[in-house]
Coordinates of C-alpha atoms in Angstrom, one line a residue:
X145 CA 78.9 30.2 41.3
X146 CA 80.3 33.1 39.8
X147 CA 83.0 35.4 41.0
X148 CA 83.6 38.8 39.0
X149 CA 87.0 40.7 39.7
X150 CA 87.7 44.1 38.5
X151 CA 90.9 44.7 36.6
X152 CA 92.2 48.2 36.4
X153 CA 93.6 47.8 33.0
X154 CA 89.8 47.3 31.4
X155 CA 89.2 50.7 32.2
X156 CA 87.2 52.6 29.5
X157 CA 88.8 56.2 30.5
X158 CA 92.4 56.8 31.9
X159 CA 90.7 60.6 33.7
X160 CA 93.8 63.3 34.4
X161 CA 93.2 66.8 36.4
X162 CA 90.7 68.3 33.9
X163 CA 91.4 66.2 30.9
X164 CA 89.5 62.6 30.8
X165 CA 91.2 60.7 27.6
X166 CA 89.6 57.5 26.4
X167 CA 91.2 54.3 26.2
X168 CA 91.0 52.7 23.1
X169 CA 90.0 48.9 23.4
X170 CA 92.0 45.8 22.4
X171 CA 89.9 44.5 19.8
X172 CA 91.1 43.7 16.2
X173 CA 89.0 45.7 13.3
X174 CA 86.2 46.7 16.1
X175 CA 86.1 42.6 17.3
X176 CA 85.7 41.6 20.4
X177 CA 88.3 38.7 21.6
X178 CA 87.3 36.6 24.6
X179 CA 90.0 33.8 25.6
X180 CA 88.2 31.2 27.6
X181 CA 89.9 28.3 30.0
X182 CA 88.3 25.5 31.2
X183 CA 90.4 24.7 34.3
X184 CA 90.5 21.9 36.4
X185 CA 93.5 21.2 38.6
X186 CA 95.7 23.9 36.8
X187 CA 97.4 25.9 39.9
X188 CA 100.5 24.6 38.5
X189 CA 100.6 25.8 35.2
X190 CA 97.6 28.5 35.0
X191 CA 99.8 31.4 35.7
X192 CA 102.4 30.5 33.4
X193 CA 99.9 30.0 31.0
X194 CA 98.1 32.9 31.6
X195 CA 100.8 35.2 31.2
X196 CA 101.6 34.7 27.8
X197 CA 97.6 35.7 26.9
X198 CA 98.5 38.8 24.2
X199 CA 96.4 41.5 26.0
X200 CA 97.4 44.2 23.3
X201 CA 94.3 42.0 21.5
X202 CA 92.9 39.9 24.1
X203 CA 89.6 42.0 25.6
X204 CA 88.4 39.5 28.3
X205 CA 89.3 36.3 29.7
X206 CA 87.1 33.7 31.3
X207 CA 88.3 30.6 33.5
X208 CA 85.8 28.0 34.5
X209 CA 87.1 25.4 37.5
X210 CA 85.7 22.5 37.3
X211 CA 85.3 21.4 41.0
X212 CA 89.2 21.5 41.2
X213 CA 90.5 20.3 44.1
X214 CA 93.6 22.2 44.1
X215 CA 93.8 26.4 44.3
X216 CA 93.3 27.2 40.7
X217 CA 90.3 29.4 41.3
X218 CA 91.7 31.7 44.0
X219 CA 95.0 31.7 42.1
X220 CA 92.6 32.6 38.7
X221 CA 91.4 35.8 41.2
X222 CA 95.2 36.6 42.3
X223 CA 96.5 37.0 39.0
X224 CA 93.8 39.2 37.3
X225 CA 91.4 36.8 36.2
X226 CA 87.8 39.2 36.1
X227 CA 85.7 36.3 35.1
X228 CA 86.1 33.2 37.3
X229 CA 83.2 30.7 37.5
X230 CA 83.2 27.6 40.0
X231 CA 81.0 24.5 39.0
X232 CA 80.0 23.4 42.6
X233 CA 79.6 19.9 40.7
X234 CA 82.1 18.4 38.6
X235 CA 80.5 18.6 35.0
X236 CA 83.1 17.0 33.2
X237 CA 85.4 18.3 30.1
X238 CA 82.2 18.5 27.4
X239 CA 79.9 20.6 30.2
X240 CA 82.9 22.8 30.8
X241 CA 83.2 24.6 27.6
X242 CA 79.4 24.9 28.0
X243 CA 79.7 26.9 30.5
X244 CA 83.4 29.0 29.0
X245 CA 81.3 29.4 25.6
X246 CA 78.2 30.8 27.1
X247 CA 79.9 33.4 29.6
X248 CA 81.9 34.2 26.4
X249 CA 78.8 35.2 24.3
X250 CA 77.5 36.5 27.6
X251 CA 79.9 39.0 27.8
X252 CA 79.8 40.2 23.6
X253 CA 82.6 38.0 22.1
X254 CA 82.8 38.2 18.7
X255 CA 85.9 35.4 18.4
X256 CA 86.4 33.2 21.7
X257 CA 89.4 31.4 21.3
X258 CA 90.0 27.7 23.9
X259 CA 92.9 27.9 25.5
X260 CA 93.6 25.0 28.1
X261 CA 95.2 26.4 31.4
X262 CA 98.0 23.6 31.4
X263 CA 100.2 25.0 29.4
X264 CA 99.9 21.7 26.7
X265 CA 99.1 24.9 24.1
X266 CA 100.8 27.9 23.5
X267 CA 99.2 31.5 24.2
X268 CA 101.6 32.5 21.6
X269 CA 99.8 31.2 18.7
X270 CA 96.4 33.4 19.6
X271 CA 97.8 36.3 17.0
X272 CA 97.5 34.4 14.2
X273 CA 94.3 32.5 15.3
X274 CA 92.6 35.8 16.1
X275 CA 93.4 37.6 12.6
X276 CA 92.5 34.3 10.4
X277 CA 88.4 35.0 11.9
X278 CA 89.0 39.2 12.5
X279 CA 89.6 39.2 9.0
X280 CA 86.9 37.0 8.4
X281 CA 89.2 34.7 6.3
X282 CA 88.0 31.3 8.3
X283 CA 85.4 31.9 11.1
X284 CA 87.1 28.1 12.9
X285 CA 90.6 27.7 13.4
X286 CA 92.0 24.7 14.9
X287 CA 95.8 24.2 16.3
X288 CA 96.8 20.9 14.9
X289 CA 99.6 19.0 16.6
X290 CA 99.6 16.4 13.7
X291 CA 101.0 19.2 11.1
X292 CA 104.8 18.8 10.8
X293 CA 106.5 16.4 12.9
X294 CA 106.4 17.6 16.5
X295 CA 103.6 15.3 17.6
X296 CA 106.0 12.3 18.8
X297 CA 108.7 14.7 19.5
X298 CA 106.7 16.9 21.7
X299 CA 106.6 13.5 23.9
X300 CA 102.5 12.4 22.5
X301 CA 102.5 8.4 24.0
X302 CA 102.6 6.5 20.8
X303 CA 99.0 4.7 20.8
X304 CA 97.9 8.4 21.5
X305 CA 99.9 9.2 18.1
X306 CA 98.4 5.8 16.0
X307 CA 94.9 6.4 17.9
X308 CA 94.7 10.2 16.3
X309 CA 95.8 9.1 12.6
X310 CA 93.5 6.5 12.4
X311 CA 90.3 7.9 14.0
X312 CA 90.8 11.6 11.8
X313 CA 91.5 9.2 8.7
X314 CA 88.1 7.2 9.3
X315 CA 86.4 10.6 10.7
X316 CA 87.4 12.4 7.4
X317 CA 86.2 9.7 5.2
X318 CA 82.5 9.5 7.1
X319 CA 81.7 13.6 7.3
X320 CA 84.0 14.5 4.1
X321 CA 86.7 16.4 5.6
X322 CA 90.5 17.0 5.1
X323 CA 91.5 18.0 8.8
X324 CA 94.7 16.9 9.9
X325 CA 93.2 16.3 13.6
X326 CA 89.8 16.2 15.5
X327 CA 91.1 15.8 19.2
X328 CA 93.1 19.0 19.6
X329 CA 92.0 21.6 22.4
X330 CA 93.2 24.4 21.0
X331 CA 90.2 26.3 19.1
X332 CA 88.9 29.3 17.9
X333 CA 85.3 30.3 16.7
X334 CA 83.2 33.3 15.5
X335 CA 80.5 34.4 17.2
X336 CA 78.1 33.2 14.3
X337 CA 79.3 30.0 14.5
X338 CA 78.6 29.5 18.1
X339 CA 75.1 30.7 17.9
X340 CA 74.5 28.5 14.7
X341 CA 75.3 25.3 16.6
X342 CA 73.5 23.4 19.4
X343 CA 76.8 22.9 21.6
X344 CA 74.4 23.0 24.6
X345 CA 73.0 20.2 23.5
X346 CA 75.9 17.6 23.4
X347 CA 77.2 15.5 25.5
X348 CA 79.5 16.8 28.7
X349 CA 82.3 14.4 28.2
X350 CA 85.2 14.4 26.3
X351 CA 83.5 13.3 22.8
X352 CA 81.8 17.1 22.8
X353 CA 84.9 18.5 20.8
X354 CA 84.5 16.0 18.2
X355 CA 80.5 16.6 18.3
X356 CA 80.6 20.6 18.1
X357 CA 83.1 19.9 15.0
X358 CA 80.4 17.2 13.5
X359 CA 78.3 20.2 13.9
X360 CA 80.1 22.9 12.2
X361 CA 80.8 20.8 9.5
X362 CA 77.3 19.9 9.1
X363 CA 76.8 23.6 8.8
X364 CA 78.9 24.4 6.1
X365 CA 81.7 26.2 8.5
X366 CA 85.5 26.2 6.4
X367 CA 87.6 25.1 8.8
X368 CA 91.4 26.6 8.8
X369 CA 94.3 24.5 10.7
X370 CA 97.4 26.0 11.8
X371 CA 100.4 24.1 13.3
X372 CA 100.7 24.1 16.8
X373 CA 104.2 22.8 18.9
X374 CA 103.2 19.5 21.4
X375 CA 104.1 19.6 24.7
X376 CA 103.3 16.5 26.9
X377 CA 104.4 16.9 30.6
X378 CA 103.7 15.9 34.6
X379 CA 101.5 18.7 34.5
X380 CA 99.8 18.8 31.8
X381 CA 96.4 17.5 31.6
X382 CA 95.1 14.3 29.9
X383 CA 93.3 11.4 29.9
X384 CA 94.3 7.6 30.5
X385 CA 93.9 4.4 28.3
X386 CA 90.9 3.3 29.2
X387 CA 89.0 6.8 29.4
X388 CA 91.1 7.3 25.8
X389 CA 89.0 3.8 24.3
X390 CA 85.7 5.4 25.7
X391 CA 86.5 8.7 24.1
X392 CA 87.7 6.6 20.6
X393 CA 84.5 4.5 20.3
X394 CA 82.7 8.0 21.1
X395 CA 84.8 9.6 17.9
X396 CA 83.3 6.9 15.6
X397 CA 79.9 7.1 17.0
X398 CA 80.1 10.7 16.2
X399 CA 81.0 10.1 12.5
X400 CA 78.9 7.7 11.5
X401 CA 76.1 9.0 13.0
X402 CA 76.9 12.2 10.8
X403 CA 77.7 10.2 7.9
X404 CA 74.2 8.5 8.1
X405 CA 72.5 12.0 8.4
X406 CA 74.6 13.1 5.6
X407 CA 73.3 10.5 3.4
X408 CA 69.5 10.9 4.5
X409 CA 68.7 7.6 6.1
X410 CA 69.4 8.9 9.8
X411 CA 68.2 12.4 11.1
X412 CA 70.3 12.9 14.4
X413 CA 69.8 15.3 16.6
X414 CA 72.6 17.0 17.0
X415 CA 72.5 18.0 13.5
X416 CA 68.9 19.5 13.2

C-alpha cells in the first residue's frame, strides 16, 4: 500500500495577483536527488532524522515501513513525508530497499541516496555524497564508519568492530577491492548504476547490501568512500549475535561465489 501526501513546498509555480513566477527545483547541475528510508520501528528517531534532510538539494523523499509496529508511518505523513509506502507483510531489510529503490526510479531519480531513519547516519553528510555522483566524479558512494577512528568510540560492540575488519579484509581479497567497509547503510547510487544491476533479484535479508556491492563491482562501478561519525544507541536499529553470524556466513558466501565467477569456473546468477 501506498500513501501519496502533497507538500506545498514541491510546488512548480509560487502564482501572485497577475504574475505567476516559477520555482526553480532543488536539483544539483539539472539532477534529480531522491533520499530514500527504509523504516521499521523508527517513530523515535525519524523526525529527528528527517529534519536534517538538506532540502535546498534534496527533491523527494521516500519512506518504506516495513510492517512497523509502532507509528512510524502516520508520523512519516505528519511531518511532510509525500511518498510513504506500507509493506502489509514484513519483507525483511534486503526486500525493503527493493521496494525504496524502485519508487525512487519510479519517481525520476537520477542519485537516490539510503538514509536509515534511526538516526545511526547523519543527514548531514548527503552534500558531499550528492556532489561526488552530480559531478559524475564516482556514480557509488559509501559512508564508512571504519575510516578514522570513531568506529569503537561511536559505541560499535567490539565483535561487531573485529567481525567488519575481518570479513571486508577476506571480502577485498576474493572480489579485488580496497573498501574500508561492506556492512555500512549509508549509500548513494546513480541512476545508471541501479538499472545496470539485478538488485531485484537478491536476496531480502540483510546479506542484499553486500550482494548489490558484489554486483556493482562485478560491473566495473568505482566506488568512492567517505568517512562517516558512528553512533550506536537504545534507538538505533541493529541486529543481534546470532542474526549477525547468519548475516557473516552470508558475507562470505557472497564473495566467494563472486570470486569463483571472477575466475570462470562458477557463473552465478547474480552476476549475469
Amino acid at each position: 500500500m501506498e500513501l501519496e501526501y502533497l507538500r506545498e513546498d514541491k510546488l512548480k509555480f509560487l502564482c501572485f495577483p497577475y504574475i505567476c513566477t516559477k520555482v526553480k527545483e532543488r536539483m544539483i547541475d539539472g539532477k534529480k536527488i531522491v533520499v530514500v528510508m527504509p523504516a521499521y520501528n523508527a517513530e523515535n528517531t525519524l523526525e529527528k532524522t528527517y529534519g536534517e534532510i538538506p532540502f535546498e538539494i534534496v527533491d523527494d523523499v521516500v519512506l518504506v515501513d516495513d510492517k512497523s509496529s509502532d507509528n512510524t508511518s502516520e508520523l512519516a505523513a505528519k511531518i511532510g513525508i509525500k511518498h510513504v509506502i506500507i509493506h502489509e507483510q514484513n519483507k525483511g531489510y534486503g526486500g525493503n530497499q527493493k521496494s525504496c529503490y524502485n519508487k525512487a526510479l519510479e519517481l525520476g531519480a537520477d542519485i537516490v541516496i539510503m538514509l536509515h531513519p534511526d538516526y545511526q547516519y547523519t543527514p548531514k553528510l548527503i552534500h558531499s555524497i550528492s556532489y561526488l555522483i552530480a559531478n559524475e566524479v564516482y556514480p557509488v558512494v559509501l559512508g564508512s564508519r571504519i575510516l578514522g577512528n570513531g568506529a569503537l568510540k561511536g559505541g560499535m560492540p567490539l565483535y561487531k568492530y573485529i567481525a567488519n575488519r575481518f570479513l571486508t579484509l577476506t571480502q577485498n581479497i576474493l572480489v579485488g577491492q580496497k573498501l574500508s567497509e561492506y556492512h555500512t547503510g549509508y549509500r548513494a547510487f546513480s541512476k545508471e548504476v541501479l538499472e545496470s544491476i539485478k538488485y531485484n533479484e537478491n536476496s531480502d535479508d540483510f546479506v542484499f547490501d553486500n550482494q548489490m556491492l558484489s554486483q556493482i563491482i562485478y560491473k566495473d562501478f568505482e566506488i568512492a568512500e567517505i568517512t562517516c561519525p558512528t553512533k550506536y544507541f537504545d534507538e538505533a536499529s541493529s541486529i543481534n549475535f546470532k542474526r549477525s553470524m547468519t548475516y557473516g556466513f552470508g558475507v562470505l558466501g557472497t564473495s566467494f561465489k563472486h570470486f569463483f565467477t571472477r575466475i570462470g569456473v562458477y557463473n552465478w546468477k547474480l552476476l549475469k
